[in-house]
Coordinates of C-alpha atoms in Angstrom, one line a residue:
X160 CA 113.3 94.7 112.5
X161 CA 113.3 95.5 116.1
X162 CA 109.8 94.1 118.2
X163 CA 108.4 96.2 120.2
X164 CA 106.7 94.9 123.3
X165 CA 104.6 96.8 125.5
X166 CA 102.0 97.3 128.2
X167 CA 100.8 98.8 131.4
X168 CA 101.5 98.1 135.4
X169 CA 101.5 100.3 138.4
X170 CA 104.0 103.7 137.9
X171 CA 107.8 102.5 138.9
X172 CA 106.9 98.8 138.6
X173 CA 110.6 96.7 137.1
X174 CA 109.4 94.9 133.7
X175 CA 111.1 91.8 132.3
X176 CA 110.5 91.0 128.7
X177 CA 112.2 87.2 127.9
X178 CA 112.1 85.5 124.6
X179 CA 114.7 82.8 123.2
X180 CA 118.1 84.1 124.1
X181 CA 117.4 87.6 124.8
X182 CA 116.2 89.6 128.2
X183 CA 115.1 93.0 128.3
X184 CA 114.3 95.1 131.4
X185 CA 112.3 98.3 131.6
X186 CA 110.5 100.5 134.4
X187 CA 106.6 102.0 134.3
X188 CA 106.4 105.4 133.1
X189 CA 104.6 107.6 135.7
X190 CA 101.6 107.0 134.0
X191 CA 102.1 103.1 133.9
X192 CA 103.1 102.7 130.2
X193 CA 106.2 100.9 129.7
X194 CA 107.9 99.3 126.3
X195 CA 110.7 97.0 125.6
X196 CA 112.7 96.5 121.9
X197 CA 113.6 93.0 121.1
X198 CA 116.9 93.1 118.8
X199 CA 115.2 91.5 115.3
X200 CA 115.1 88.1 115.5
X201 CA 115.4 85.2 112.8
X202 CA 112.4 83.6 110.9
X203 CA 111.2 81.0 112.5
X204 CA 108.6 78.4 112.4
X205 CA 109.7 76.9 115.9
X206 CA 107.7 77.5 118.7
X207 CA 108.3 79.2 121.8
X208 CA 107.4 81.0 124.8
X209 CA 107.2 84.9 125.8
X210 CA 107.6 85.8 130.0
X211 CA 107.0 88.9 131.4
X212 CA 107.6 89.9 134.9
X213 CA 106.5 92.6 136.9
X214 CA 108.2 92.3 140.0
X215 CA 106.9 89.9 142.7
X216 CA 103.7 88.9 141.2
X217 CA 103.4 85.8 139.0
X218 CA 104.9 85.8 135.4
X219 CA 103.0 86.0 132.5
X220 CA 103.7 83.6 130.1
X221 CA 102.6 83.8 126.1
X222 CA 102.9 80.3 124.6
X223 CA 103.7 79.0 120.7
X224 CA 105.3 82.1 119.2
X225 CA 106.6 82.5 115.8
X226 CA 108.4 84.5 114.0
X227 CA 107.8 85.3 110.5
X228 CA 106.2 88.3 108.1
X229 CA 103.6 90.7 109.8
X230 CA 100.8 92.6 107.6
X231 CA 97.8 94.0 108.4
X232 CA 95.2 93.6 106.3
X233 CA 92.6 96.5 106.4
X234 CA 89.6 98.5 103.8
X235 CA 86.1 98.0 103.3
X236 CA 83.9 95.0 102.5
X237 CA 86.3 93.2 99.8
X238 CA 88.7 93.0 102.4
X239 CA 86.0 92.0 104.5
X240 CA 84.8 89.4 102.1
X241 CA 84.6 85.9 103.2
X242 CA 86.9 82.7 102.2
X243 CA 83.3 80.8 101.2
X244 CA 82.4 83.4 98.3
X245 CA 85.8 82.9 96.8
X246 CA 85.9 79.5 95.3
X247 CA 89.3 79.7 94.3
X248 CA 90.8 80.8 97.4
X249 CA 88.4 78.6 99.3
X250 CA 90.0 75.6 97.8
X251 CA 93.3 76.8 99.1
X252 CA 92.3 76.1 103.0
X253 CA 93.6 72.4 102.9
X254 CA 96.9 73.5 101.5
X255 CA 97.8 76.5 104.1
X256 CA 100.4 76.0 106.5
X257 CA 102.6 78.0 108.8
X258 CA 100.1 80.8 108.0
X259 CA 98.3 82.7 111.5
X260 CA 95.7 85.5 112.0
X261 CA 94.5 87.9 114.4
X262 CA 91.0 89.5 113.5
X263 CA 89.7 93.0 115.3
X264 CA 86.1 92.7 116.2
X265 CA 83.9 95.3 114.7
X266 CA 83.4 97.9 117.4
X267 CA 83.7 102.0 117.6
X268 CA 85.0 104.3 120.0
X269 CA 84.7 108.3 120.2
X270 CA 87.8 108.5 121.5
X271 CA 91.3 106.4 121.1
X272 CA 91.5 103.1 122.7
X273 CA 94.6 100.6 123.7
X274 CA 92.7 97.4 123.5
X275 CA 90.6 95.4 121.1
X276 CA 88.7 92.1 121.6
X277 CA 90.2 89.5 119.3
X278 CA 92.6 86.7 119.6
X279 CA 95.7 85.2 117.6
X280 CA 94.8 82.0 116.0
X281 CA 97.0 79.0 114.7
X282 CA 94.9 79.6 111.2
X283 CA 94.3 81.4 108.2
X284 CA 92.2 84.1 108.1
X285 CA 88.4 84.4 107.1
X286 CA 89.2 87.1 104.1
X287 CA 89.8 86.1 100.5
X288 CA 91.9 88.8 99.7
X289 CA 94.2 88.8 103.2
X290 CA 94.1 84.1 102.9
X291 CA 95.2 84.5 98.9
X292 CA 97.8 86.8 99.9
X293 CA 99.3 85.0 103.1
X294 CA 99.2 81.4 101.2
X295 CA 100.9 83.2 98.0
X296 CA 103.3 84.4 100.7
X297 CA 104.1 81.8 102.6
X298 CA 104.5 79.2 99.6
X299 CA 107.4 81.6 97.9
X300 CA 109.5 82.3 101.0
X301 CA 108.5 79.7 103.3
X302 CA 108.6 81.6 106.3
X303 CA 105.4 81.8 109.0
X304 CA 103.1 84.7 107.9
X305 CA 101.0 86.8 110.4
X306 CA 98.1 88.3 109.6
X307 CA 95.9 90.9 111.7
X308 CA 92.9 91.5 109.5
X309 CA 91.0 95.2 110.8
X310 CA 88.1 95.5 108.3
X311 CA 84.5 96.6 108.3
X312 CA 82.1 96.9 104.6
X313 CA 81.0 100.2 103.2
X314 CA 83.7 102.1 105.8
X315 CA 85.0 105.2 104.3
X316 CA 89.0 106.3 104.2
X317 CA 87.5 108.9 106.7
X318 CA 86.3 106.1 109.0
X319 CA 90.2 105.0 109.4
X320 CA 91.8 108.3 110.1
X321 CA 93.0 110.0 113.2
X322 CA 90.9 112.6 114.7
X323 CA 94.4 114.8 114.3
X324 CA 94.3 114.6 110.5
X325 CA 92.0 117.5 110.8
X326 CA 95.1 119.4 110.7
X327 CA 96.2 118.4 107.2
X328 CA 92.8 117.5 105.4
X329 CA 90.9 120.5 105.6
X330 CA 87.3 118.4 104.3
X331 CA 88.1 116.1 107.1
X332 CA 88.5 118.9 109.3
X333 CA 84.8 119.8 107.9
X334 CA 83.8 116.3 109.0
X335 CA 84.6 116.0 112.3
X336 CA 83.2 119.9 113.2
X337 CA 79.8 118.6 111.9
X338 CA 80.0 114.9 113.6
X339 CA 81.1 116.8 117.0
X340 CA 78.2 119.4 116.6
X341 CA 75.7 116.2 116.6
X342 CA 74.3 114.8 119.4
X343 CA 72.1 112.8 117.9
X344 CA 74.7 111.0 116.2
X345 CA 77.0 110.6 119.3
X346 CA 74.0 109.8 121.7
X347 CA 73.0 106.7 119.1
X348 CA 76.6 105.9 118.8
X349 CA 76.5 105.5 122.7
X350 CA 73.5 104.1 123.2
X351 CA 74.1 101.0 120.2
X352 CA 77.4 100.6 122.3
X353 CA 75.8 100.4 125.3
X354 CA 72.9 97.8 124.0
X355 CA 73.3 93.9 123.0
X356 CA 74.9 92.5 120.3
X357 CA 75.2 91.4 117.6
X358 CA 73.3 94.5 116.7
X359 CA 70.8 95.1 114.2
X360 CA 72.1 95.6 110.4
X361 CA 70.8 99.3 110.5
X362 CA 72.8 100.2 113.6
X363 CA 76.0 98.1 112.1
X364 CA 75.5 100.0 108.8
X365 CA 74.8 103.4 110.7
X366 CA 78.1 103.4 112.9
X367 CA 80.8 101.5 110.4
X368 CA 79.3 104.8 108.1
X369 CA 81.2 107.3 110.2
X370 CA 84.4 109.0 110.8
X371 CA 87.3 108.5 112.9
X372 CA 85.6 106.2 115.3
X373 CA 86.8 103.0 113.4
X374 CA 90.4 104.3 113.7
X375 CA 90.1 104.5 117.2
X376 CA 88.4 101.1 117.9
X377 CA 90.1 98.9 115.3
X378 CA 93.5 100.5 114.4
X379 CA 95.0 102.5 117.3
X380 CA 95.0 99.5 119.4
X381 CA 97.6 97.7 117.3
X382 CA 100.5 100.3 117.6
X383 CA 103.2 99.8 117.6
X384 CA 103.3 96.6 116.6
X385 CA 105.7 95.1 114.4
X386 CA 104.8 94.2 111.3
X387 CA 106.5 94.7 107.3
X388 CA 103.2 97.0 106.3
X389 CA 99.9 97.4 105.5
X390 CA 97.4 96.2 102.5
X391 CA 94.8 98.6 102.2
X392 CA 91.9 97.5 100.0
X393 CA 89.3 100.4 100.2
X394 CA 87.8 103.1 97.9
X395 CA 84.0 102.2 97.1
X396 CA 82.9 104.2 99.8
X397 CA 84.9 107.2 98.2
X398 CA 83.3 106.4 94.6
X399 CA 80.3 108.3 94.9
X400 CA 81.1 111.6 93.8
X401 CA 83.9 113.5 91.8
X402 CA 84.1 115.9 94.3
X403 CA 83.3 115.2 97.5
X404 CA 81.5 116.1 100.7
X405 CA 78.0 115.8 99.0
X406 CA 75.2 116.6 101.5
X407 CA 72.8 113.7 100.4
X408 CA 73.3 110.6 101.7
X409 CA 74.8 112.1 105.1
X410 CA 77.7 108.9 104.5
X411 CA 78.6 110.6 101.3
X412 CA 80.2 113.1 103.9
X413 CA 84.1 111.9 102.0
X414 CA 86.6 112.9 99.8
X415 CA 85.1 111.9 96.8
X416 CA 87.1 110.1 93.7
X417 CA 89.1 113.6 93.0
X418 CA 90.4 114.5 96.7
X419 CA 91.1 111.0 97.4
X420 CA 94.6 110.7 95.9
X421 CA 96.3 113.7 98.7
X422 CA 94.0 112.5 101.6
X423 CA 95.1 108.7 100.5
X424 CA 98.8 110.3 100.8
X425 CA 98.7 112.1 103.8
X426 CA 96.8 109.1 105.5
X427 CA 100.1 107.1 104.8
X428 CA 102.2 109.8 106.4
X429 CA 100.5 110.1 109.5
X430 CA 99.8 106.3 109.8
X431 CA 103.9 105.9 109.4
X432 CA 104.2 108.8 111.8
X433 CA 102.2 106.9 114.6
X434 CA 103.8 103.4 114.3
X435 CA 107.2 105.5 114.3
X436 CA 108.3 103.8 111.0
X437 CA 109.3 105.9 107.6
X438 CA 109.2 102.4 106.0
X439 CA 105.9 101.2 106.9
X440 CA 105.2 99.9 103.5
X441 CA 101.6 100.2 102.2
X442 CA 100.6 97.7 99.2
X443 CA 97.2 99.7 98.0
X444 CA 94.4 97.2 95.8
X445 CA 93.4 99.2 92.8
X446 CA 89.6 99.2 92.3
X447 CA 89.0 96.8 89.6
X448 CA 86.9 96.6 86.8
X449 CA 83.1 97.7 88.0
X450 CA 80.5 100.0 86.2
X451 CA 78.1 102.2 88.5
X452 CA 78.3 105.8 86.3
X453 CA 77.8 109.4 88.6
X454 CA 74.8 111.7 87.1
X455 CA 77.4 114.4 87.3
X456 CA 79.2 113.4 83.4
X457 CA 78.4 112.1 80.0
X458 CA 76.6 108.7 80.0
X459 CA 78.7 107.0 77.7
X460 CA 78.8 103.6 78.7
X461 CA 81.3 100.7 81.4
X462 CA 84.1 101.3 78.3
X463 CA 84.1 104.9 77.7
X464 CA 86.6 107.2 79.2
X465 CA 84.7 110.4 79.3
X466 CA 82.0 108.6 81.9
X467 CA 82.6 109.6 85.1
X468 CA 83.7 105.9 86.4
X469 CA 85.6 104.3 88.9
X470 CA 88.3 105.3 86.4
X471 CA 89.0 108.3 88.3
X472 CA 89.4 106.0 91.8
X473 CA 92.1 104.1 90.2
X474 CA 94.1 107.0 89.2
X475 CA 93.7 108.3 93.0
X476 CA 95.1 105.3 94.0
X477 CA 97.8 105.7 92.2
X478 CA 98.7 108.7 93.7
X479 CA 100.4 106.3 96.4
X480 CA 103.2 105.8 94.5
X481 CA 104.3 109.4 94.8
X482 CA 105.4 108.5 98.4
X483 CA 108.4 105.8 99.2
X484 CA 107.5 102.6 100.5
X485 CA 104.4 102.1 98.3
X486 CA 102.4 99.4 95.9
X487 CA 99.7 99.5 93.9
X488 CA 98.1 96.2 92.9
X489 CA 96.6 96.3 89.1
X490 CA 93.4 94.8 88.9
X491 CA 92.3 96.1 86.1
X492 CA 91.9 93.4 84.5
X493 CA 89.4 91.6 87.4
X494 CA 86.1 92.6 88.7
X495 CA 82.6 92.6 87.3
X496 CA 80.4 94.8 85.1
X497 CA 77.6 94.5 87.6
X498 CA 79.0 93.0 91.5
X499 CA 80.6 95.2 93.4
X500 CA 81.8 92.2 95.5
X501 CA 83.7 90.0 92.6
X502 CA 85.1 86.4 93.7
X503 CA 88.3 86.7 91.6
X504 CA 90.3 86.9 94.8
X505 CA 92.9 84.9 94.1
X506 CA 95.1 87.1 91.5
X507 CA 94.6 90.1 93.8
X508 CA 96.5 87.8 96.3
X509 CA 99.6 86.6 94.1
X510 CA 100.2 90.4 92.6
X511 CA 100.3 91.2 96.3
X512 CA 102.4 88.3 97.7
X513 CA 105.1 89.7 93.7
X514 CA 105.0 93.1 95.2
X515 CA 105.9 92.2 99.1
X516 CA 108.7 90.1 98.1
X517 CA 110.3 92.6 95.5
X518 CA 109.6 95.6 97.6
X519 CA 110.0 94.5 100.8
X520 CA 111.7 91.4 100.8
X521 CA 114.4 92.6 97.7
X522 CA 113.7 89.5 96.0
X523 CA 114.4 89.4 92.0
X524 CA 111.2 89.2 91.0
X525 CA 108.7 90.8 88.3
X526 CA 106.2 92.2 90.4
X527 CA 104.2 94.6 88.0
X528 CA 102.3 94.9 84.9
X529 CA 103.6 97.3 82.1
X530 CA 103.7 100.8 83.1
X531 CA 103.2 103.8 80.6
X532 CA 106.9 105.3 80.5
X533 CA 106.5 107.9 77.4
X534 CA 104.6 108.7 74.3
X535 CA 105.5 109.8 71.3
X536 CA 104.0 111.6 68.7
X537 CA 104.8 110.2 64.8
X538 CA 102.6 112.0 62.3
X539 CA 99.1 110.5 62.3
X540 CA 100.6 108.0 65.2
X541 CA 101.2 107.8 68.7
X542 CA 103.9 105.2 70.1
X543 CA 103.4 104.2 73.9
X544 CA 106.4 103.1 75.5
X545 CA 106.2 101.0 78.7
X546 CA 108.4 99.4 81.8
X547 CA 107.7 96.4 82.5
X548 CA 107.3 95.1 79.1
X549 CA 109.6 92.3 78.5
X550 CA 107.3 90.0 76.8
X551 CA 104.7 91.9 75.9
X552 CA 101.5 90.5 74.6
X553 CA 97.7 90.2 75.0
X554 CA 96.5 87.5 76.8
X555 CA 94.2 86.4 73.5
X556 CA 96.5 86.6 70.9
X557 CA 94.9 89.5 69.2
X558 CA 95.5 93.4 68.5
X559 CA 95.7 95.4 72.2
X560 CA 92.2 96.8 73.6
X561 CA 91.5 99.2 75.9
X562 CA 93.0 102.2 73.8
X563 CA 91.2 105.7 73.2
X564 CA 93.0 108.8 71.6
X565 CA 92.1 112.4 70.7
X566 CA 93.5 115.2 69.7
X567 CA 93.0 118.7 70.7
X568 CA 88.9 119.0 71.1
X569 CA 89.9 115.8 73.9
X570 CA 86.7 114.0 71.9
X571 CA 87.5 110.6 72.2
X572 CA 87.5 108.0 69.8
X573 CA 88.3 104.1 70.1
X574 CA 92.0 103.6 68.7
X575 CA 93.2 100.9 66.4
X576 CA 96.5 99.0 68.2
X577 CA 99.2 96.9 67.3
X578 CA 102.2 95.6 69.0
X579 CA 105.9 96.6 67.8
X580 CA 108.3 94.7 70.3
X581 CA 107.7 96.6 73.7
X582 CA 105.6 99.3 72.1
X583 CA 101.8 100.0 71.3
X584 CA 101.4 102.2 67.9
X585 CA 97.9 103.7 68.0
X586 CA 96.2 105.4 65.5
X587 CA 92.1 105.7 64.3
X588 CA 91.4 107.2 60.6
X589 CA 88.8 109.6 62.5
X590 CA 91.8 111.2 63.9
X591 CA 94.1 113.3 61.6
X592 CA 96.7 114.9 64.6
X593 CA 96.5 112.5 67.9
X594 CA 97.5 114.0 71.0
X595 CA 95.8 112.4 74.0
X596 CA 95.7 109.0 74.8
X597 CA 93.6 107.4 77.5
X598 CA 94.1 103.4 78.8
X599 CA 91.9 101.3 80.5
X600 CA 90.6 104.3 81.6
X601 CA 86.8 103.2 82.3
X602 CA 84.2 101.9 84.6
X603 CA 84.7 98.3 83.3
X604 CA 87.5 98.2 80.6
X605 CA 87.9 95.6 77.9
X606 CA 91.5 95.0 78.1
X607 CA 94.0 92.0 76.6
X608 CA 97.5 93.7 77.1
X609 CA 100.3 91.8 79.4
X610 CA 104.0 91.3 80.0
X611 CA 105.8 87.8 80.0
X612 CA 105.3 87.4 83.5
X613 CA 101.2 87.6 83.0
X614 CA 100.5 91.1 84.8
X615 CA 97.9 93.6 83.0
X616 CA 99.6 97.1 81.9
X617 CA 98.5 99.8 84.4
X618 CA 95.6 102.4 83.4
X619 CA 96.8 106.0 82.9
X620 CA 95.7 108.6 80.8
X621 CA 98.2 111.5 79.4
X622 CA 95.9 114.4 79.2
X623 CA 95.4 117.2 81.8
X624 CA 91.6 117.5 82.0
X625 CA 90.1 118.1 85.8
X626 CA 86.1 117.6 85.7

């Protein structure tokens, strides 16, 4: 793809841009903005050297450049997570080469900024998720892989958004009337900015908590740089209510697990509007498996479908595939009952590595789970059909789990399963007329069903019910 390079220098001021064989020339705007377009350039694990001129004064040289795959790697704290607390990914660190990372410092800003403080280094990055990915990357296509990691724990979707989107998210727009109406708020935000670091855990926790001003700090300084997409791994923060904007805890303030799936959506589309790019492709990390149930539905337990779960997260994030350009990594089948931080890392990375070199590398490669394509009503039965199923199986040999039908009271009831080639047949004997079925559709999900290639089916549930 083209490679934007850009800057700032005195109004008028005659740019250079050099790099390998090419030269590109440019003025300063009037305001002293000025950008260049390098033609795309070959893969390359060769160093070499960038020089910008500005006139007279001395060059400007950028030393050991590569050229490879760009993503930024972004979300909450299991993006955030650490390399130590993933064993598995941790033992990768000898192995990784041709693999580099920028990381953003934590900071905030009220309004947008240009510049960040971090630097490009000639080494993986700290993040489980962001090092399994790169390494699983790298190893397949054997290109260099860039990474700019821009995370922060416990940040909500509304942390990361432009103030704009106020225009086209009308709780957002909610949001940022109340956060500009308080000046207690903004007068602590200024005044933990303007005191030492590191700062205290209560002032870390109270500013990565709010809206918008992670955007500007963390995000708008890296447009419009080039890079295939971004892997967004982020939700818990959403996961507290059904529907949204609850008053109590004030960082509750969010979408919710029902409004997440537009706001998710139109996040994309602005996000691609500001880097310029229609194919900015976004690879989104399902929630995995995780039981916390909300007050506000039955309590029926991590494997019931009727509890108001993380279920309802997963099927927002999902929503992302409505849009071009888009992945969802299944991890359904990952996670823990009880740690919202779980160290299976690793398999988050290699789906994501499947799905960037199928979707936006066009290599011939299965890349996803088995997908719920129709089902059909036979009598007392009901057949699910699936993409993706070449192969399928469970991954321990016995009947498929995971399954819950009803008919039309929608009370659920466990389903007996068996495989019939690259179909599920369901049925329960408390259960004369099935209609509904509901899969993997849970909190934490006991689930066995896979394609050849490994990957868990995808959750989905065919009835209409809105809580």
């Amino acid at each position: 793809m083209p490679v934007p390079i850009w800057g700032r220098a005195a109004p008028g001021s005659p740019i250079s841009v050099e790099f390998g064989d090419q030269k590109m020339q440019t003025r300063a705007d009037a305001s002293g903005e000025w950008r260049v377009h390098l033609e795309p350039i070959p893969a390359t694990s060769d160093p070499r050297d960038m020089i910008l001129r500005n006139g007279n004064e001395p060059e400007i040289r950028f030393r050991n450049i590569v050229v490879g795959e760009v993503w930024i790697c972004s979300g909450q704290s299991n993006m955030q997570m650490r390399v130590k607390f993933a064993p598995e990914v941790d033992a990768l660190r000898p192995s990784v080469e041709n693999v580099r990372s920028f990381e953003v410092k934590n900071t905030v800003a009220v309004a947008e900024k240009n510049d960040c403080r971090g630097k490009w280094v000639t080494q993986a990055p700290d993040s489980a998720v962001a090092l399994a990915f790169a390494y699983c990357l790298e190893e397949a296509i054997d290109v260099p892989i860039g990474i700019i990691l821009t995370s922060w724990g416990s940040s909500s979707i509304e942390a990361w958004m432009p103030r704009d989107m106020t225009d086209t998210v009308p709780h957002f727009k909610t949001i940022m009337e109340e956060f500009d109406a308080d000046t207690g708020t903004l007068e602590r935000i200024q005044s933990i900015l303007d005191g030492p670091r590191p700062w205290p855990k209560r002032d870390d926790i109270f500013l990565r908590r709010q809206p918008n001003i992670l955007y500007n700090a963390m995000m708008h300084p890296l447009v419009p740089y080039a890079c295939r997409g971004l892997v967004w791994y982020q939700g818990e923060r959403n996961t507290q209510s059904m529907q949204g904007m609850l008053d109590e805890p004030w960082y509750a303030r969010n979408s919710g697990m029902l409004k997440y799936g537009p706001t998710l959506k139109a996040w994309i589309r602005r996000y691609r509007q500001e880097w310029g790019r229609a194919d900015l492709h976004f690879m989104v990390v399902m929630l995995p498996g995780y039981f916390k149930p909300l007050e506000s539905g039955p309590q029926l337990g991590a494997e019931h479908p009727a509890t108001h779960s993380w279920a309802w997260m997963r099927e927002a994030q999902l929503k992302a595939l409505e849009l071009p350009h888009t992945s969802v990594v299944n991890t359904i089948d990952l996670g823990d009952l009880r740690n919202i931080h779980p160290k299976d890392k690793l398999p988050v990375g290699r789906r994501l590595a499947l799905l960037a070199r199928r979707d936006t590398l066009d290599e011939a490669v299965e890349a996803e789970g088995p997908e719920m394509q129709a089902v059909e009503v036979k009598e007392d039965r009901l057949l699910v059909h699936f993409d993706h199923a070449k192969g399928l199986t469970t991954t321990d040999a016995g009947p498929p789990t995971g399954f819950w039908i009803a008919d039309e009271s929608r009370v659920w009831v466990p389903a007996e399963a068996e495989l019939d080639g690259e179909t599920v047949v369901l049925h329960s004997d408390e259960i004369q007329i099935p209609r509904y079925v509901r899969y993997a559709f849970a909190g934490k999900p006991e689930v066995n069903l896979v394609n050849g290639a490994g990957l868990p089916a995808y959750p989905f549930r065919t009835d209409d019910f809105k809580p």
